[in-house]
Tab-separated table of C-alpha atoms in Angstrom:
chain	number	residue	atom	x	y	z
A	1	UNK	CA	85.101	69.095	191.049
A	2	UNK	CA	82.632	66.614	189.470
A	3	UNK	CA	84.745	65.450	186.837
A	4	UNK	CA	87.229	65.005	189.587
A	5	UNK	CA	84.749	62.619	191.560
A	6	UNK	CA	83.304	61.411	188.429
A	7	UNK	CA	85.539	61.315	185.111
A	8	UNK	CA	83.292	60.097	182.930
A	9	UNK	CA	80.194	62.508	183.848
A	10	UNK	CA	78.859	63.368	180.452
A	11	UNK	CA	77.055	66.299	181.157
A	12	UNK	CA	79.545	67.916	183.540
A	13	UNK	CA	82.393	68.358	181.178
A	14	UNK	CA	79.324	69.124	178.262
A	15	UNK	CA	77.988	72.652	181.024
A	16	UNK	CA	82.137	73.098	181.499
A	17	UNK	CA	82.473	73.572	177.660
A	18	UNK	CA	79.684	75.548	177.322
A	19	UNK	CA	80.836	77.821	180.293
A	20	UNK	CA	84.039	77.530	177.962
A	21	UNK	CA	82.431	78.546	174.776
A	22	UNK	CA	80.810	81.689	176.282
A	23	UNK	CA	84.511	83.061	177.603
A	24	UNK	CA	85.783	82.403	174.035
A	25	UNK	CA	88.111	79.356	175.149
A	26	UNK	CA	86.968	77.549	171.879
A	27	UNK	CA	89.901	74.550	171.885
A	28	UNK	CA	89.054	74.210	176.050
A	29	UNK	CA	85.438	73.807	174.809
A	30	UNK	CA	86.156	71.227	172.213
A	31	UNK	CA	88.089	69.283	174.670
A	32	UNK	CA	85.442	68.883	177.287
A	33	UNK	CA	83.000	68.352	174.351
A	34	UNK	CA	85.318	65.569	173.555
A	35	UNK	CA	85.226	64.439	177.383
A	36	UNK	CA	81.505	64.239	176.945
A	37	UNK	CA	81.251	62.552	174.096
A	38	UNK	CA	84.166	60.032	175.151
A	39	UNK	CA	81.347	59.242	177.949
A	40	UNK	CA	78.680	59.325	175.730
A	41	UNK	CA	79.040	59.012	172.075
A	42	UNK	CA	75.318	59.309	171.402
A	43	UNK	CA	75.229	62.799	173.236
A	44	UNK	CA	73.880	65.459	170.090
A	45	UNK	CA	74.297	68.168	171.889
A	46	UNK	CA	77.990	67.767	172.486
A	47	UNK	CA	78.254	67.092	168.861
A	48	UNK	CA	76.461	70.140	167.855
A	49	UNK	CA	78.537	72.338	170.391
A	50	UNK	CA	81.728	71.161	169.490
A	51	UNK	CA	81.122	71.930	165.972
A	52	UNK	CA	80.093	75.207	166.779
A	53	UNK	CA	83.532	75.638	168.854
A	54	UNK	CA	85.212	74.386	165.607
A	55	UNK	CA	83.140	76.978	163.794
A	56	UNK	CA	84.581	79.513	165.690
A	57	UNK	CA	88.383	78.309	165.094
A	58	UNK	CA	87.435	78.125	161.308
A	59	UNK	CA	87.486	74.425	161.300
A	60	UNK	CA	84.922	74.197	158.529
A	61	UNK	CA	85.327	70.675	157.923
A	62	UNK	CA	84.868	69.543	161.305
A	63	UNK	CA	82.439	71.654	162.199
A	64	UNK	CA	80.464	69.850	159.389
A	65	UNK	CA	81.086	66.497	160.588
A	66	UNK	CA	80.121	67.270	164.230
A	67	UNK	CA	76.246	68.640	162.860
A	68	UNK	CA	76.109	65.798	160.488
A	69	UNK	CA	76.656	63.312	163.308
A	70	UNK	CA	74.281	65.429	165.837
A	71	UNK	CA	71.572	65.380	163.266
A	72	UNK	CA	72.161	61.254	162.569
A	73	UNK	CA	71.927	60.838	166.423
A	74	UNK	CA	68.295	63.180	166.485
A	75	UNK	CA	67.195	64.531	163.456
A	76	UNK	CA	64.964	66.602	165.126
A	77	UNK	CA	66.779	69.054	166.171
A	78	UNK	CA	66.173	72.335	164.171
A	79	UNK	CA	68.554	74.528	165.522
A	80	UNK	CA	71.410	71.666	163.976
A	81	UNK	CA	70.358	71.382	160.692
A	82	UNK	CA	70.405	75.845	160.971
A	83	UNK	CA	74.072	75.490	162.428
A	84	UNK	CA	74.716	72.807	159.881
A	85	UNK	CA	73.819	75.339	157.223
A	86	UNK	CA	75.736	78.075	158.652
A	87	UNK	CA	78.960	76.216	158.196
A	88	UNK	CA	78.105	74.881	154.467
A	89	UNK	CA	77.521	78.316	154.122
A	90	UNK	CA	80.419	79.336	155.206
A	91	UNK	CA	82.372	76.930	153.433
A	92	UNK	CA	80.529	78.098	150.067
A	93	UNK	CA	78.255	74.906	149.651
A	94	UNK	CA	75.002	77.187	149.246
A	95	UNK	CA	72.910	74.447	148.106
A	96	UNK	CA	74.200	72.247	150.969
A	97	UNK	CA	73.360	75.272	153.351
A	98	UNK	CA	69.787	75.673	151.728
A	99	UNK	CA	68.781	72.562	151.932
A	100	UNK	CA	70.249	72.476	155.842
A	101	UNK	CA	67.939	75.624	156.116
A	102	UNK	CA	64.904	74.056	154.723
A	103	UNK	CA	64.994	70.950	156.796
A	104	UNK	CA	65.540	73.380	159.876
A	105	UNK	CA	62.601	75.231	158.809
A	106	UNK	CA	60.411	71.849	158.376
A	107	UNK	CA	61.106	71.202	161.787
A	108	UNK	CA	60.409	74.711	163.751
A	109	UNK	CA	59.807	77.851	161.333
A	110	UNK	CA	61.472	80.952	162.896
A	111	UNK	CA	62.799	84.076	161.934
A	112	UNK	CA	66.726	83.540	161.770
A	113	UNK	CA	66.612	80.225	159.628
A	114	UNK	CA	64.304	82.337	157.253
A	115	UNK	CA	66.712	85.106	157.143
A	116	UNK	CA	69.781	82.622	157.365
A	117	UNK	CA	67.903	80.941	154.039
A	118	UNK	CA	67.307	84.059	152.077
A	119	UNK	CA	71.166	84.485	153.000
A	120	UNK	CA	72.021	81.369	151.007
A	121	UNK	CA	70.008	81.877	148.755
A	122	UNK	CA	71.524	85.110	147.794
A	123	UNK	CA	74.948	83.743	147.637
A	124	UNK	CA	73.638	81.715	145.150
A	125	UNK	CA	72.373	84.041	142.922
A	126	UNK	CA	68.881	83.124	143.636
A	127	UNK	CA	67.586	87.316	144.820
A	128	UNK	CA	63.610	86.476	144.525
A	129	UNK	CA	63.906	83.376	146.624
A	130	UNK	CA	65.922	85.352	148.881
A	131	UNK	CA	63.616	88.262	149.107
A	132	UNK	CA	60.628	85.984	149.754
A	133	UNK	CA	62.853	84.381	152.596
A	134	UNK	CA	63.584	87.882	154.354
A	135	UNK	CA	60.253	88.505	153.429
A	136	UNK	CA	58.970	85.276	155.759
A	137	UNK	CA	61.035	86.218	158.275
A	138	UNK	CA	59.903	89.530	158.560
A	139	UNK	CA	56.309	88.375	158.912
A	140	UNK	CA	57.693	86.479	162.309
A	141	UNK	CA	59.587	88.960	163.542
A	142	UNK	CA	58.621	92.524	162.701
A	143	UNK	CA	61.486	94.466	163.928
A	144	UNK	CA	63.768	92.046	162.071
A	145	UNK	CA	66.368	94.572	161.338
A	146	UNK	CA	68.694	92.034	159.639
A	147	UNK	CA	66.098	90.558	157.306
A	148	UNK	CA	65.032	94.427	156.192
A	149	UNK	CA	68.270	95.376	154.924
A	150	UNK	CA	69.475	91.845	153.903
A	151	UNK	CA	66.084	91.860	151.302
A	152	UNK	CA	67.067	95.879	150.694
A	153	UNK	CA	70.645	93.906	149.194
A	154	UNK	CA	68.387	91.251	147.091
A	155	UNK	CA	65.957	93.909	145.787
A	156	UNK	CA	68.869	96.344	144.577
A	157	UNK	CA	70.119	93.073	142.792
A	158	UNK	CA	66.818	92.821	141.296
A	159	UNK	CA	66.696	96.369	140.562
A	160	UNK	CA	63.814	97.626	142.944
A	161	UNK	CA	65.623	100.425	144.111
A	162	UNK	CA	62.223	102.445	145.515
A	163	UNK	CA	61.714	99.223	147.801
A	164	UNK	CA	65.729	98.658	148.403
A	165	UNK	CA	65.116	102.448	150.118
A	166	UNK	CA	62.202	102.051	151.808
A	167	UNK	CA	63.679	98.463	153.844
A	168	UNK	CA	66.397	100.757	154.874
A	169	UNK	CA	64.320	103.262	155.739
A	170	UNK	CA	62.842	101.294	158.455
A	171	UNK	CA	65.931	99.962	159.604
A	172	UNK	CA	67.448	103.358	160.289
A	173	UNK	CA	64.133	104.533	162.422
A	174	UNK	CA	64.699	100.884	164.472
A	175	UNK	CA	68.521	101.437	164.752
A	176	UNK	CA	70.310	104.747	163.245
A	177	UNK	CA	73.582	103.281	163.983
A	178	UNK	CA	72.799	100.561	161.118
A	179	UNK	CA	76.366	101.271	159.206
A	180	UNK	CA	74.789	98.507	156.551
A	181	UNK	CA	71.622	99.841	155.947
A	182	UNK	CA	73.100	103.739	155.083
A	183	UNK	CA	75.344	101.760	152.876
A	184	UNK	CA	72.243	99.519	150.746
A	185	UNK	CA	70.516	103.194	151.148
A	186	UNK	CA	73.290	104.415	149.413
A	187	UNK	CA	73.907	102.108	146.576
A	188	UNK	CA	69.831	102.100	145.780
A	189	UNK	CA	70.157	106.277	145.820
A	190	UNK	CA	72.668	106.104	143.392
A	191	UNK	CA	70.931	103.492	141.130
């Protein structure tokens, strides 16, 4: 009803595509992030969800442009520059998605761009960055059962098979059901 009264209320059709997003109605979502960027073009937010809708429809490339211009319009925005890198990621641009990462990280250090790092970093061959990047996010977040067996993958890459076991290990008394973890368990067992 507000956009009815009001057509070119920002952040009513920017909550309607979020209520959008969440029920999986990812083109409905990028058309009221449209909406609310029509209204107001230096809205990040709307940017940043609408490449995150585009994301989820596997539009790589606009997904990319939609962080790039949410981080021009506020740079400070960590959780951007983290999405950002999830798509370059995505798209196989690891050093575009590290370097995303890292500026994510300079902003507001948590747990998920740490692990999302390490992630990258591992695609791109790098396994003892990686492991110190699980390693960090570990430290924040102690039950981090992600970050365990992703650094159990990078250690049996870098042949610690002892330590490989003992992430997975942990993982499996935090969560039995980790299919994952029995399957890095596995591989370092047989090594």
């Amino acid at each position: 009803q507000c956009v009815t009264i009001n057509s070119s209320y920002a952040q009513a059709y920017y909550y309607r595509g979020g209520i959008k997003f969440e029920l999986t109605d990812y083109k409905g979502a990028i058309g009221d992030f449209d909406n609310a960027i029509m209204s107001k073009p230096d809205y990040a937010y709307a940017f940043n969800d609408r490449g995150s809708a585009k994301r989820m429809i596997d539009d790589l490339a606009g997904a990319i442009v939609d962080y790039r211009k949410a981080v021009q319009l506020d740079a400070k925005l960590a959780f951007v520059h983290n999405n950002l890198g999830s798509a370059l990621r995505k798209k196989g641009d690891f050093q575009g998605a590290i370097d995303a990462y890292t500026v994510s990280i300079q902003i507001k250090p948590d747990a998920q761009t740490f692990n999302n790092r390490g992630s990258a970093k591992y695609d791109n061959g790098d396994y003892a960055g990686a492991i110190k990047d699980f390693s960090e996010a570990i430290k924040m977040k102690y039950d981090y059962t992600y970050a365990y067996n992703n650094r159990a993958g990078a250690k049996i890459k870098m042949k610690d098979y002892k330590g490989a076991i003992n992430d997975c290990d942990f993982v499996l008394k935090l969560n039995d059901k980790y299919g994952y973890a029995y399957l890095n368990r596995g591989f370092a067992k047989e090594m």
